[in-house]
Short mmCIF file of C-alpha atoms in Angstrom, two decimals:
data_model
loop_
_atom_site.label_atom_id
_atom_site.label_comp_id
_atom_site.label_asym_id
_atom_site.label_seq_id
_atom_site.Cartn_x
_atom_site.Cartn_y
_atom_site.Cartn_z
CA MET A 86 -52.78 -23.22 -11.22
CA ALA A 87 -50.08 -23.19 -8.58
CA SER A 88 -49.66 -20.08 -6.53
CA GLY A 89 -47.01 -18.47 -4.40
CA THR A 90 -43.25 -18.77 -4.70
CA GLY A 91 -43.25 -22.02 -6.62
CA ALA A 92 -45.24 -20.53 -9.49
CA ARG A 93 -42.98 -17.48 -9.69
CA GLU A 94 -39.82 -19.56 -9.65
CA LYS A 95 -40.81 -21.56 -12.74
CA THR A 96 -41.22 -18.71 -15.19
CA PHE A 97 -38.14 -19.18 -17.38
CA PHE A 98 -39.21 -21.75 -19.98
CA GLY A 99 -40.58 -23.90 -17.16
CA HIS A 100 -37.30 -23.84 -15.23
CA PRO A 101 -36.29 -22.25 -11.91
CA ARG A 102 -36.18 -18.46 -12.18
CA GLY A 103 -32.56 -18.59 -11.08
CA LEU A 104 -31.72 -20.04 -14.49
CA ALA A 105 -32.71 -16.70 -16.08
CA THR A 106 -30.29 -14.92 -13.74
CA LEU A 107 -27.40 -17.23 -14.63
CA PHE A 108 -28.39 -17.30 -18.33
CA GLY A 109 -28.23 -13.50 -18.56
CA THR A 110 -25.00 -13.27 -16.58
CA GLU A 111 -23.27 -15.86 -18.74
CA LEU A 112 -24.60 -14.32 -21.97
CA TRP A 113 -23.09 -10.93 -21.14
CA GLU A 114 -19.87 -12.42 -19.79
CA ARG A 115 -19.44 -14.34 -23.05
CA PHE A 116 -20.30 -11.14 -24.94
CA SER A 117 -17.39 -9.43 -23.20
CA TRP A 118 -15.05 -12.40 -23.71
CA TYR A 119 -15.80 -12.98 -27.40
CA GLY A 120 -15.95 -9.26 -28.09
CA LEU A 121 -12.41 -8.78 -26.82
CA ARG A 122 -11.26 -11.97 -28.56
CA ALA A 123 -12.60 -10.74 -31.89
CA ILE A 124 -10.40 -7.63 -32.01
CA LEU A 125 -7.46 -8.43 -29.71
CA ALA A 126 -5.05 -9.82 -32.32
CA THR A 127 -5.74 -7.11 -34.90
CA PHE A 128 -5.31 -4.47 -32.18
CA MET A 129 -1.95 -5.95 -31.23
CA VAL A 130 -0.58 -5.88 -34.78
CA ALA A 131 -1.99 -2.45 -35.66
CA SER A 132 0.70 0.23 -35.81
CA PRO A 133 1.06 2.67 -32.91
CA ALA A 134 -0.04 5.40 -35.33
CA ALA A 135 -3.33 3.50 -35.67
CA GLY A 136 -3.65 3.07 -31.91
CA GLY A 137 -2.31 -0.49 -31.77
CA LEU A 138 0.75 -2.10 -30.20
CA GLY A 139 2.72 -2.66 -33.40
CA LEU A 140 3.52 -6.33 -32.74
CA THR A 141 4.24 -8.84 -35.49
CA GLU A 142 1.48 -11.27 -36.39
CA ALA A 143 3.54 -14.19 -35.06
CA THR A 144 4.05 -12.50 -31.70
CA ALA A 145 0.38 -11.53 -31.45
CA GLN A 146 -0.60 -15.11 -32.30
CA ALA A 147 1.67 -16.45 -29.53
CA ILE A 148 0.34 -13.99 -26.93
CA VAL A 149 -3.31 -14.62 -27.80
CA GLY A 150 -2.61 -18.36 -27.65
CA ILE A 151 -1.13 -18.08 -24.15
CA TYR A 152 -3.99 -15.81 -23.09
CA GLY A 153 -6.54 -18.41 -24.20
CA ALA A 154 -4.55 -21.23 -22.59
CA LEU A 155 -4.34 -19.47 -19.21
CA ILE A 156 -8.09 -18.88 -19.27
CA TYR A 157 -8.59 -22.66 -19.18
CA LEU A 158 -5.70 -23.26 -16.81
CA VAL A 159 -6.96 -20.94 -14.06
CA ALA A 160 -10.38 -22.63 -14.05
CA LEU A 161 -8.83 -25.33 -11.84
CA PRO A 162 -7.77 -23.04 -8.95
CA GLY A 163 -10.91 -20.94 -9.54
CA GLY A 164 -13.12 -23.91 -8.79
CA TRP A 165 -11.01 -24.80 -5.74
CA ILE A 166 -11.26 -21.27 -4.31
CA ALA A 167 -15.05 -21.33 -4.67
CA ASP A 168 -15.29 -24.76 -3.06
CA ARG A 169 -12.96 -23.95 -0.16
CA VAL A 170 -13.13 -20.18 0.45
CA LEU A 171 -15.72 -18.01 -1.30
CA GLY A 172 -18.60 -20.23 -2.34
CA ALA A 173 -19.75 -20.32 -5.96
CA ARG A 174 -22.08 -17.30 -5.73
CA ARG A 175 -19.42 -14.90 -4.41
CA ALA A 176 -16.77 -16.39 -6.72
CA VAL A 177 -18.96 -15.51 -9.73
CA LEU A 178 -19.61 -12.01 -8.35
CA TRP A 179 -15.95 -11.26 -7.66
CA GLY A 180 -14.92 -12.89 -10.93
CA GLY A 181 -17.31 -10.67 -12.89
CA LEU A 182 -16.08 -7.53 -11.11
CA ILE A 183 -12.45 -8.42 -11.85
CA ILE A 184 -13.28 -9.15 -15.51
CA MET A 185 -15.03 -5.78 -15.81
CA CYS A 186 -12.00 -4.02 -14.33
CA GLY A 187 -9.83 -5.86 -16.84
CA HIS A 188 -11.90 -4.60 -19.77
CA ILE A 189 -11.88 -1.08 -18.34
CA SER A 190 -8.08 -1.26 -18.18
CA MET A 191 -8.03 -2.36 -21.83
CA ALA A 192 -10.33 0.55 -22.71
CA VAL A 193 -8.03 3.24 -21.26
CA PRO A 194 -6.97 5.21 -24.40
CA VAL A 195 -3.23 5.44 -23.72
CA ARG A 196 -0.40 4.37 -25.99
CA THR A 197 1.23 1.87 -23.68
CA GLY A 198 1.06 -1.87 -23.31
CA ALA A 199 0.99 -1.68 -19.50
CA PHE A 200 -2.78 -1.21 -19.31
CA VAL A 201 -3.27 -3.96 -21.89
CA ALA A 202 -1.13 -6.39 -19.88
CA LEU A 203 -2.98 -5.48 -16.68
CA GLY A 204 -6.33 -5.85 -18.42
CA LEU A 205 -5.55 -9.31 -19.80
CA PHE A 206 -4.20 -10.43 -16.41
CA LEU A 207 -7.38 -9.30 -14.64
CA ILE A 208 -9.62 -10.95 -17.25
CA ILE A 209 -7.73 -14.23 -16.84
CA ILE A 210 -8.07 -14.15 -13.04
CA GLY A 211 -11.71 -13.11 -13.15
CA THR A 212 -12.69 -15.72 -15.73
CA GLY A 213 -11.02 -18.40 -13.60
CA LEU A 214 -13.37 -17.47 -10.76
CA LEU A 215 -16.53 -17.01 -12.83
CA LYS A 216 -16.49 -19.57 -15.61
CA PRO A 217 -16.33 -22.92 -13.75
CA ASN A 218 -18.56 -21.81 -10.89
CA ILE A 219 -21.49 -20.36 -12.79
CA SER A 220 -21.94 -23.73 -14.52
CA THR A 221 -21.82 -25.44 -11.13
CA MET A 222 -24.62 -23.17 -9.91
CA VAL A 223 -26.81 -24.08 -12.88
CA GLY A 224 -26.60 -27.75 -11.90
CA LYS A 225 -27.44 -26.99 -8.27
CA LEU A 226 -30.69 -25.24 -9.15
CA TYR A 227 -32.30 -28.66 -9.63
CA PRO A 228 -33.01 -31.54 -7.24
CA GLN A 229 -30.41 -34.29 -7.29
CA ASN A 230 -32.68 -36.77 -9.11
CA ASP A 231 -34.07 -34.29 -11.69
CA ASP A 232 -31.62 -35.21 -14.47
CA ALA A 233 -33.96 -34.56 -17.40
CA ARG A 234 -34.79 -30.98 -16.40
CA ARG A 235 -31.15 -30.31 -15.46
CA ASP A 236 -29.99 -31.40 -18.92
CA ALA A 237 -32.65 -29.21 -20.53
CA GLY A 238 -31.59 -26.32 -18.29
CA PHE A 239 -27.98 -26.65 -19.39
CA SER A 240 -29.13 -26.63 -23.02
CA ILE A 241 -30.84 -23.27 -22.43
CA PHE A 242 -27.78 -22.01 -20.54
CA TYR A 243 -25.43 -22.97 -23.39
CA MET A 244 -27.72 -21.22 -25.83
CA GLY A 245 -26.98 -18.04 -23.88
CA ILE A 246 -23.27 -18.66 -24.36
CA ASN A 247 -23.65 -18.89 -28.12
CA ILE A 248 -25.97 -15.89 -28.37
CA GLY A 249 -23.32 -13.80 -26.61
CA ALA A 250 -20.58 -15.30 -28.77
CA PHE A 251 -22.56 -14.54 -31.95
CA VAL A 252 -23.54 -10.94 -31.19
CA ALA A 253 -20.23 -9.81 -29.65
CA PRO A 254 -17.96 -9.90 -32.74
CA ILE A 255 -20.52 -8.02 -34.79
CA VAL A 256 -21.11 -5.25 -32.24
CA VAL A 257 -17.57 -4.92 -30.89
CA GLY A 258 -16.05 -5.24 -34.37
CA TRP A 259 -18.28 -2.43 -35.65
CA LEU A 260 -17.44 -0.18 -32.69
CA ALA A 261 -13.70 -0.84 -33.02
CA ALA A 262 -13.64 -0.16 -36.78
CA GLY A 263 -11.62 2.83 -37.86
CA ASP A 264 -9.01 2.23 -35.17
CA ARG A 265 -11.50 2.85 -32.36
CA TRP A 266 -10.00 -0.04 -30.45
CA HIS A 267 -10.66 1.28 -26.97
CA LEU A 268 -14.31 1.89 -27.82
CA GLY A 269 -14.58 -1.81 -28.63
CA PHE A 270 -12.84 -2.73 -25.37
CA GLY A 271 -15.20 -0.37 -23.57
CA ALA A 272 -18.19 -2.19 -25.07
CA ALA A 273 -16.82 -5.44 -23.61
CA ALA A 274 -16.63 -3.71 -20.21
CA VAL A 275 -20.24 -2.54 -20.56
CA GLY A 276 -21.27 -6.08 -21.46
CA MET A 277 -19.72 -7.47 -18.28
CA ALA A 278 -21.32 -4.66 -16.26
CA LEU A 279 -24.74 -5.61 -17.64
CA GLY A 280 -24.04 -9.23 -16.71
CA LEU A 281 -23.18 -8.21 -13.15
CA LEU A 282 -26.31 -6.06 -12.92
CA GLN A 283 -28.39 -9.02 -14.03
CA TYR A 284 -26.64 -11.24 -11.49
CA VAL A 285 -27.06 -8.90 -8.50
CA ARG A 286 -30.68 -8.04 -9.26
CA GLY A 287 -31.62 -11.68 -9.70
CA ARG A 288 -29.62 -13.16 -6.83
CA HIS A 289 -32.75 -13.81 -4.71
CA HIS A 290 -33.95 -16.21 -7.43
CA LEU A 291 -30.91 -18.42 -6.77
CA ARG A 292 -32.46 -19.58 -3.48
CA GLY A 293 -29.13 -19.71 -1.66
CA VAL A 294 -27.39 -21.80 -4.32
CA GLY A 295 -23.63 -21.38 -4.03
CA ASP A 296 -23.79 -19.26 -0.87
CA VAL A 297 -21.69 -21.63 1.21
CA PRO A 298 -18.40 -23.28 0.17
CA GLY A 299 -18.75 -27.02 -0.25
CA HIS A 300 -15.74 -27.79 1.95
CA ARG A 301 -14.86 -24.57 3.76
CA LEU A 302 -11.29 -24.22 4.96
CA THR A 303 -10.65 -23.99 8.69
CA PRO A 304 -9.22 -20.67 9.95
CA GLU A 305 -5.79 -22.29 10.14
CA GLU A 306 -6.09 -23.64 6.60
CA ARG A 307 -7.23 -20.23 5.34
CA ARG A 308 -4.19 -18.57 6.89
CA HIS A 309 -1.91 -21.19 5.36
CA PHE A 310 -3.59 -20.75 1.96
CA GLY A 311 -3.21 -16.95 2.13
CA LEU A 312 0.47 -17.16 2.99
CA THR A 313 1.09 -19.73 0.26
CA ALA A 314 -0.72 -17.61 -2.35
CA LEU A 315 1.27 -14.53 -1.37
CA ALA A 316 4.52 -16.50 -1.55
CA VAL A 317 3.69 -17.81 -5.03
CA VAL A 318 2.80 -14.33 -6.28
CA ALA A 319 6.00 -12.93 -4.79
CA VAL A 320 8.17 -15.62 -6.40
CA ILE A 321 6.56 -15.06 -9.81
CA ALA A 322 6.93 -11.27 -9.50
CA VAL A 323 10.60 -11.54 -8.50
CA ALA A 324 11.32 -14.00 -11.32
CA LEU A 325 9.70 -11.73 -13.92
CA ALA A 326 11.50 -8.68 -12.53
CA ALA A 327 14.85 -10.48 -12.65
CA TRP A 328 14.17 -11.72 -16.18
CA THR A 329 13.28 -8.21 -17.32
CA ALA A 330 16.35 -6.72 -15.61
CA SER A 331 18.58 -9.24 -17.40
CA GLY A 332 17.65 -7.69 -20.74
CA THR A 333 16.66 -11.06 -22.22
CA PHE A 334 12.90 -10.74 -21.69
CA SER A 335 10.69 -10.56 -24.77
CA LEU A 336 7.06 -11.36 -25.46
CA ASP A 337 8.05 -14.21 -27.78
CA ALA A 338 10.35 -15.73 -25.14
CA PHE A 339 7.66 -15.33 -22.47
CA ALA A 340 5.08 -17.08 -24.65
CA LEU A 341 7.50 -19.94 -25.35
CA VAL A 342 8.31 -20.43 -21.65
CA MET A 343 4.61 -20.40 -20.75
CA THR A 344 3.91 -22.95 -23.50
CA LEU A 345 6.54 -25.31 -22.07
CA ILE A 346 5.09 -24.93 -18.57
CA ILE A 347 1.56 -25.61 -19.84
CA LEU A 348 2.78 -28.70 -21.72
CA ALA A 349 4.46 -30.00 -18.57
CA VAL A 350 1.30 -29.79 -16.42
CA PRO A 351 -0.71 -32.64 -18.04
CA VAL A 352 2.44 -34.78 -18.44
CA LEU A 353 3.16 -34.49 -14.73
CA TYR A 354 -0.47 -35.00 -13.80
CA PHE A 355 -0.94 -38.13 -15.87
CA GLY A 356 2.28 -39.41 -14.33
CA TYR A 357 0.93 -38.61 -10.87
CA ILE A 358 -2.28 -40.55 -11.57
CA LEU A 359 -0.63 -43.61 -13.07
CA LEU A 360 2.50 -43.84 -10.93
CA GLY A 361 1.11 -42.67 -7.60
CA SER A 362 -0.44 -44.91 -4.98
CA HIS A 363 -4.17 -44.26 -5.41
CA ASN A 364 -5.51 -47.83 -5.18
CA LEU A 365 -6.56 -47.73 -8.83
CA THR A 366 -8.10 -50.87 -10.27
CA ASP A 367 -6.57 -52.47 -13.35
CA ASP A 368 -9.53 -51.23 -15.38
CA GLU A 369 -9.06 -47.68 -14.12
CA ARG A 370 -5.39 -47.67 -15.12
CA SER A 371 -6.32 -49.05 -18.54
CA ARG A 372 -8.92 -46.34 -19.01
CA VAL A 373 -6.50 -43.56 -18.08
CA LYS A 374 -3.94 -44.89 -20.58
CA ALA A 375 -6.63 -44.90 -23.28
CA TYR A 376 -7.67 -41.39 -22.26
CA ILE A 377 -4.13 -40.09 -22.85
CA TRP A 378 -4.57 -40.87 -26.56
CA LEU A 379 -7.86 -38.96 -26.62
CA PHE A 380 -6.27 -36.07 -24.72
CA ILE A 381 -3.52 -35.74 -27.34
CA ALA A 382 -6.09 -35.89 -30.14
CA ALA A 383 -8.14 -33.17 -28.45
CA ALA A 384 -5.06 -30.96 -27.98
CA ILE A 385 -4.25 -31.24 -31.70
CA PHE A 386 -7.88 -30.43 -32.49
CA TRP A 387 -7.85 -27.24 -30.38
CA MET A 388 -4.43 -26.31 -31.77
CA ILE A 389 -6.14 -25.77 -35.14
CA TYR A 390 -9.63 -24.82 -34.05
CA ASP A 391 -8.54 -21.99 -31.75
CA LEU A 392 -6.49 -20.25 -34.44
CA ALA A 393 -9.75 -18.51 -35.36
CA PRO A 394 -9.03 -15.29 -33.40
CA THR A 395 -5.54 -14.96 -34.85
CA VAL A 396 -4.60 -16.68 -38.10
CA LEU A 397 -8.11 -16.81 -39.58
CA LEU A 398 -8.79 -13.27 -38.39
CA PHE A 399 -5.63 -11.99 -40.10
CA PHE A 400 -6.62 -13.90 -43.24
CA ALA A 401 -10.03 -12.24 -43.19
CA GLN A 402 -8.41 -8.84 -42.79
CA HIS A 403 -5.75 -9.13 -45.49
CA ARG A 404 -6.92 -11.78 -47.96
CA THR A 405 -10.69 -11.59 -48.30
CA ASP A 406 -13.28 -9.25 -49.74
CA LEU A 407 -15.26 -8.50 -46.58
CA SER A 408 -18.73 -8.47 -48.07
CA LEU A 409 -21.70 -10.74 -47.38
CA PHE A 410 -24.81 -10.41 -49.55
CA GLY A 411 -23.47 -7.05 -50.67
CA ILE A 412 -23.08 -5.79 -47.10
CA SER A 413 -19.61 -4.77 -45.88
CA ILE A 414 -18.51 -6.47 -42.66
CA THR A 415 -15.53 -6.06 -40.36
CA PRO A 416 -12.83 -8.73 -39.97
CA ALA A 417 -14.10 -9.31 -36.41
CA THR A 418 -17.57 -10.19 -37.74
CA THR A 419 -16.16 -13.38 -39.27
CA GLN A 420 -15.77 -14.66 -35.69
CA ALA A 421 -19.58 -14.79 -35.48
CA PHE A 422 -19.83 -17.57 -38.08
CA ASN A 423 -18.76 -20.27 -35.60
CA PRO A 424 -21.40 -19.71 -32.86
CA LEU A 425 -24.09 -19.25 -35.53
CA PHE A 426 -23.36 -22.67 -37.01
CA ILE A 427 -23.16 -24.23 -33.55
CA MET A 428 -26.66 -22.99 -32.70
CA ILE A 429 -27.95 -24.36 -36.00
CA PHE A 430 -26.34 -27.80 -35.94
CA VAL A 431 -26.24 -28.81 -32.26
CA PRO A 432 -29.75 -30.38 -32.44
CA VAL A 433 -28.78 -32.20 -35.64
CA PHE A 434 -25.69 -33.81 -34.14
CA ALA A 435 -27.47 -34.59 -30.86
CA ALA A 436 -30.08 -36.54 -32.83
CA LEU A 437 -27.36 -38.20 -34.94
CA TRP A 438 -25.48 -39.58 -31.91
CA VAL A 439 -28.72 -40.89 -30.42
CA LYS A 440 -29.52 -42.64 -33.70
CA LEU A 441 -26.04 -44.17 -34.05
CA GLY A 442 -25.97 -45.31 -30.42
CA ASP A 443 -23.06 -47.59 -29.50
CA ARG A 444 -22.24 -48.38 -33.12
CA VAL A 445 -19.72 -45.51 -33.15
CA THR A 446 -17.24 -45.55 -30.27
CA ALA A 447 -15.71 -42.53 -28.54
CA PRO A 448 -12.29 -43.02 -30.22
CA GLN A 449 -13.99 -43.17 -33.62
CA LYS A 450 -15.89 -39.94 -32.89
CA PHE A 451 -12.63 -38.28 -31.83
CA ALA A 452 -10.94 -39.49 -35.01
CA ALA A 453 -13.82 -38.18 -37.12
CA GLY A 454 -13.76 -34.77 -35.42
CA LEU A 455 -10.00 -34.45 -35.81
CA PHE A 456 -10.12 -35.56 -39.46
CA ILE A 457 -12.87 -33.05 -40.28
CA ASN A 458 -10.91 -30.30 -38.54
CA GLY A 459 -7.89 -31.20 -40.65
CA LEU A 460 -10.02 -30.94 -43.78
CA SER A 461 -10.97 -27.38 -42.80
CA PHE A 462 -7.32 -26.40 -43.14
CA VAL A 463 -7.06 -28.19 -46.48
CA VAL A 464 -9.78 -25.77 -47.55
CA MET A 465 -7.75 -22.93 -45.98
CA ALA A 466 -4.65 -24.01 -47.92
CA LEU A 467 -6.63 -23.85 -51.16
CA ALA A 468 -8.09 -20.47 -50.21
CA ALA A 469 -4.63 -19.14 -49.33
CA ALA A 470 -3.27 -20.32 -52.70
CA LEU A 471 -6.08 -18.51 -54.52
CA ALA A 472 -5.53 -15.40 -52.40
CA GLN A 473 -1.95 -15.07 -53.62
CA SER A 474 -3.28 -13.46 -56.78
CA GLY A 475 -5.70 -11.11 -55.01
CA ARG A 476 -8.46 -10.93 -52.42
CA ILE A 477 -10.94 -13.79 -52.44
CA SER A 478 -14.54 -14.08 -51.29
CA VAL A 479 -15.14 -14.21 -47.55
CA TRP A 480 -17.42 -17.17 -48.28
CA TRP A 481 -14.27 -19.29 -48.20
CA LEU A 482 -14.03 -18.55 -44.48
CA VAL A 483 -17.73 -19.29 -44.06
CA LEU A 484 -17.03 -22.74 -45.52
CA VAL A 485 -14.02 -23.26 -43.26
CA TYR A 486 -15.99 -22.40 -40.13
CA LEU A 487 -18.84 -24.66 -41.21
CA VAL A 488 -16.46 -27.60 -41.61
CA GLN A 489 -14.80 -26.84 -38.28
CA VAL A 490 -18.13 -26.78 -36.46
CA PHE A 491 -18.92 -30.25 -37.82
CA GLY A 492 -15.60 -31.39 -36.36
CA GLU A 493 -16.27 -29.71 -33.02
CA LEU A 494 -19.72 -31.26 -32.66
CA ALA A 495 -18.18 -34.67 -33.33
CA LEU A 496 -15.45 -34.28 -30.69
CA SER A 497 -16.18 -31.66 -28.04
CA PRO A 498 -19.42 -32.94 -26.43
CA VAL A 499 -18.05 -36.49 -26.52
CA GLY A 500 -14.90 -35.29 -24.77
CA LEU A 501 -16.74 -34.18 -21.64
CA SER A 502 -18.77 -37.38 -21.57
CA VAL A 503 -15.83 -39.75 -22.07
CA THR A 504 -13.72 -37.86 -19.51
CA SER A 505 -16.37 -38.42 -16.87
CA LYS A 506 -16.71 -42.07 -17.89
CA LEU A 507 -12.99 -42.89 -17.89
CA ALA A 508 -12.01 -40.95 -14.76
CA PRO A 509 -10.85 -43.12 -11.83
CA GLN A 510 -13.10 -42.85 -8.80
CA ALA A 511 -10.41 -40.95 -6.90
CA PHE A 512 -10.10 -38.33 -9.66
CA LYS A 513 -13.67 -37.76 -10.87
CA SER A 514 -13.75 -33.97 -10.49
CA GLN A 515 -10.06 -33.40 -11.22
CA MET A 516 -10.22 -35.25 -14.55
CA LEU A 517 -12.84 -32.81 -15.83
CA GLY A 518 -10.32 -30.08 -15.12
CA LEU A 519 -7.74 -32.12 -17.00
CA TRP A 520 -10.05 -32.20 -20.04
CA PHE A 521 -9.93 -28.42 -20.16
CA MET A 522 -6.15 -28.69 -20.02
CA SER A 523 -6.35 -30.11 -23.55
CA PHE A 524 -7.73 -26.72 -24.61
CA ALA A 525 -4.82 -24.98 -22.86
CA VAL A 526 -2.24 -27.22 -24.51
CA GLY A 527 -3.83 -26.77 -27.93
CA ASP A 528 -4.11 -22.99 -27.59
CA SER A 529 -0.53 -22.52 -26.39
CA VAL A 530 0.99 -24.80 -29.05
CA GLY A 531 -1.24 -23.25 -31.71
CA GLY A 532 0.14 -19.87 -30.75
CA GLN A 533 3.67 -21.14 -31.31
CA THR A 534 2.85 -22.40 -34.82
CA GLY A 535 3.07 -18.77 -35.91
CA ARG A 536 6.86 -19.31 -35.99
CA LEU A 537 6.31 -21.62 -38.97
CA ARG A 538 4.82 -18.76 -40.95
CA ASN A 539 8.24 -17.11 -40.98
CA HIS A 540 9.69 -20.07 -42.90
CA MET A 541 6.96 -21.20 -45.31
CA SER A 542 4.23 -19.84 -47.51
CA GLU A 543 0.71 -19.37 -46.19
CA PRO A 544 -0.72 -22.32 -48.19
CA ALA A 545 2.12 -24.53 -46.93
CA TYR A 546 1.45 -23.44 -43.34
CA PHE A 547 -2.22 -24.39 -43.50
CA LEU A 548 -1.45 -27.64 -45.30
CA THR A 549 1.19 -28.59 -42.71
CA LEU A 550 -1.28 -28.23 -39.85
CA ALA A 551 -3.93 -30.06 -41.88
CA VAL A 552 -1.58 -33.00 -42.44
CA ILE A 553 -0.74 -33.17 -38.72
CA ALA A 554 -4.43 -33.35 -37.83
CA ILE A 555 -5.36 -35.82 -40.57
CA VAL A 556 -2.44 -38.17 -39.84
CA ALA A 557 -3.24 -38.05 -36.12
CA SER A 558 -6.89 -38.86 -36.87
CA LEU A 559 -5.93 -41.84 -39.03
CA VAL A 560 -3.58 -43.16 -36.34
CA LEU A 561 -6.37 -42.82 -33.79
CA LEU A 562 -8.80 -44.58 -36.12
CA VAL A 563 -6.37 -47.48 -36.68
CA PHE A 564 -6.02 -47.98 -32.93
CA SER A 565 -9.64 -47.20 -32.09
CA GLY A 566 -10.47 -50.87 -31.60
CA ARG A 567 -7.59 -51.31 -29.16
CA LEU A 568 -8.55 -48.12 -27.33
CA HIS A 569 -12.17 -49.26 -27.14
CA THR A 570 -10.95 -52.45 -25.45
CA MET A 571 -8.72 -50.49 -23.06
CA MET A 572 -11.66 -48.27 -22.14
CA ARG A 573 -13.66 -51.40 -21.25
CA GLU A 574 -16.85 -49.54 -22.02
CA HIS A 575 -19.16 -52.53 -21.57
CA ARG A 576 -17.41 -54.66 -18.97
CA GLU A 577 -18.00 -55.29 -15.31
CA PRO A 578 -15.46 -53.56 -13.03
CA SER A 579 -12.62 -55.72 -11.79
CA ALA A 580 -11.60 -56.05 -8.17
CA PRO A 581 -9.54 -53.20 -6.69
CA ALA A 582 -5.79 -53.53 -6.98
CA SER A 583 -3.86 -54.34 -3.85
CA PRO A 584 -2.45 -51.32 -2.02
#
């Protein structure tokens, strides 16, 4: 039996002990994130007399959509700051502290939206620092050539994510019941505090991973970065102040403007990749053009999938009999169905893709995932039609989440893989950030679909989104052969293009 440090380090399911530190930190961070997510929309629409903000459901849907979109958007600068300034370990620590402060701000029991706005802002900033960098640290726990153990380590790490996501809606939803919103927000703050405690106490197990920035800025570059960051913050603050002073500012208008900005980012970035002078090969350009199709499909997928904490949550609250096996549940508890099904079916789909091998291409998997996601809203349209005559069983939502998870497991894991495969050599890391932009686009546009609910019935709303997803999936399927050729998945690379 081995002795000394080596034996102690491999005590977490045969993996480096540092994995336990990161596993626990991520579990509690996800507890705080999904706990807040499970009650945020219902808190926003609750009347001031019930301790809420008194927003309309459409406005709450738009704000939650932008909130989710910005979470993914700030992961890009968060990774850059860790790589150039803080190092991954300190970025995770500071990110967790900022997130905790955000939840504490949300938990302050005052009847004003100022603390809510501050809390959401801090959570966005903190998550941008923590989320991309803690995953990076997991990978760095292993030797460069230890791919098998690294993959297994990430599987354990992602299990922590889903455990946190499953427990949070149940606990936070129960605490927030009876208009005890700030108690629920406080629980999210406690969750993040526990994650930080786990992180600080176990930092020696990380063996220096993430201590030093990968490409530290020079003192001159740091000064330039600080001045630039301050200038950007000042410009944004002045613009918001001027907009507010003009009397035309509203939450709906703000959400719409942010949606347009988020939509512009990937358009500009794809244009930069394809039209800029980056010495791309012909094959690389072809792959990027094929990837644009997959990016659009993914954005439509997330547009529907990430309506869970708003539209589906409101449906659970107003249209269903919240009882499972004779036990009363809160509306927030329905948000636990998704991570439960993910934990159950991930091994099944992993085995399925191995068995199918190359017989099913990436575009076909995307089309299947998008089609299945569309079907989930066909089910929702039927459920909404039945609910017009009275509350229906919450098992309808269980079915919807089950169908959606099948769609996610067909598309989401493939998305990360195909992004890495199709990325030009000059944009390997940046393209992974662009993949997460598809989440941001989907979340922001999904938030804006609440405007449709003002002009059509609930069944028609769900059916409209279902048709969009299903038609998009069929178009993708029709062109999947062409996209497969453009991706050149089994060809030798061509010579570099002339500069």
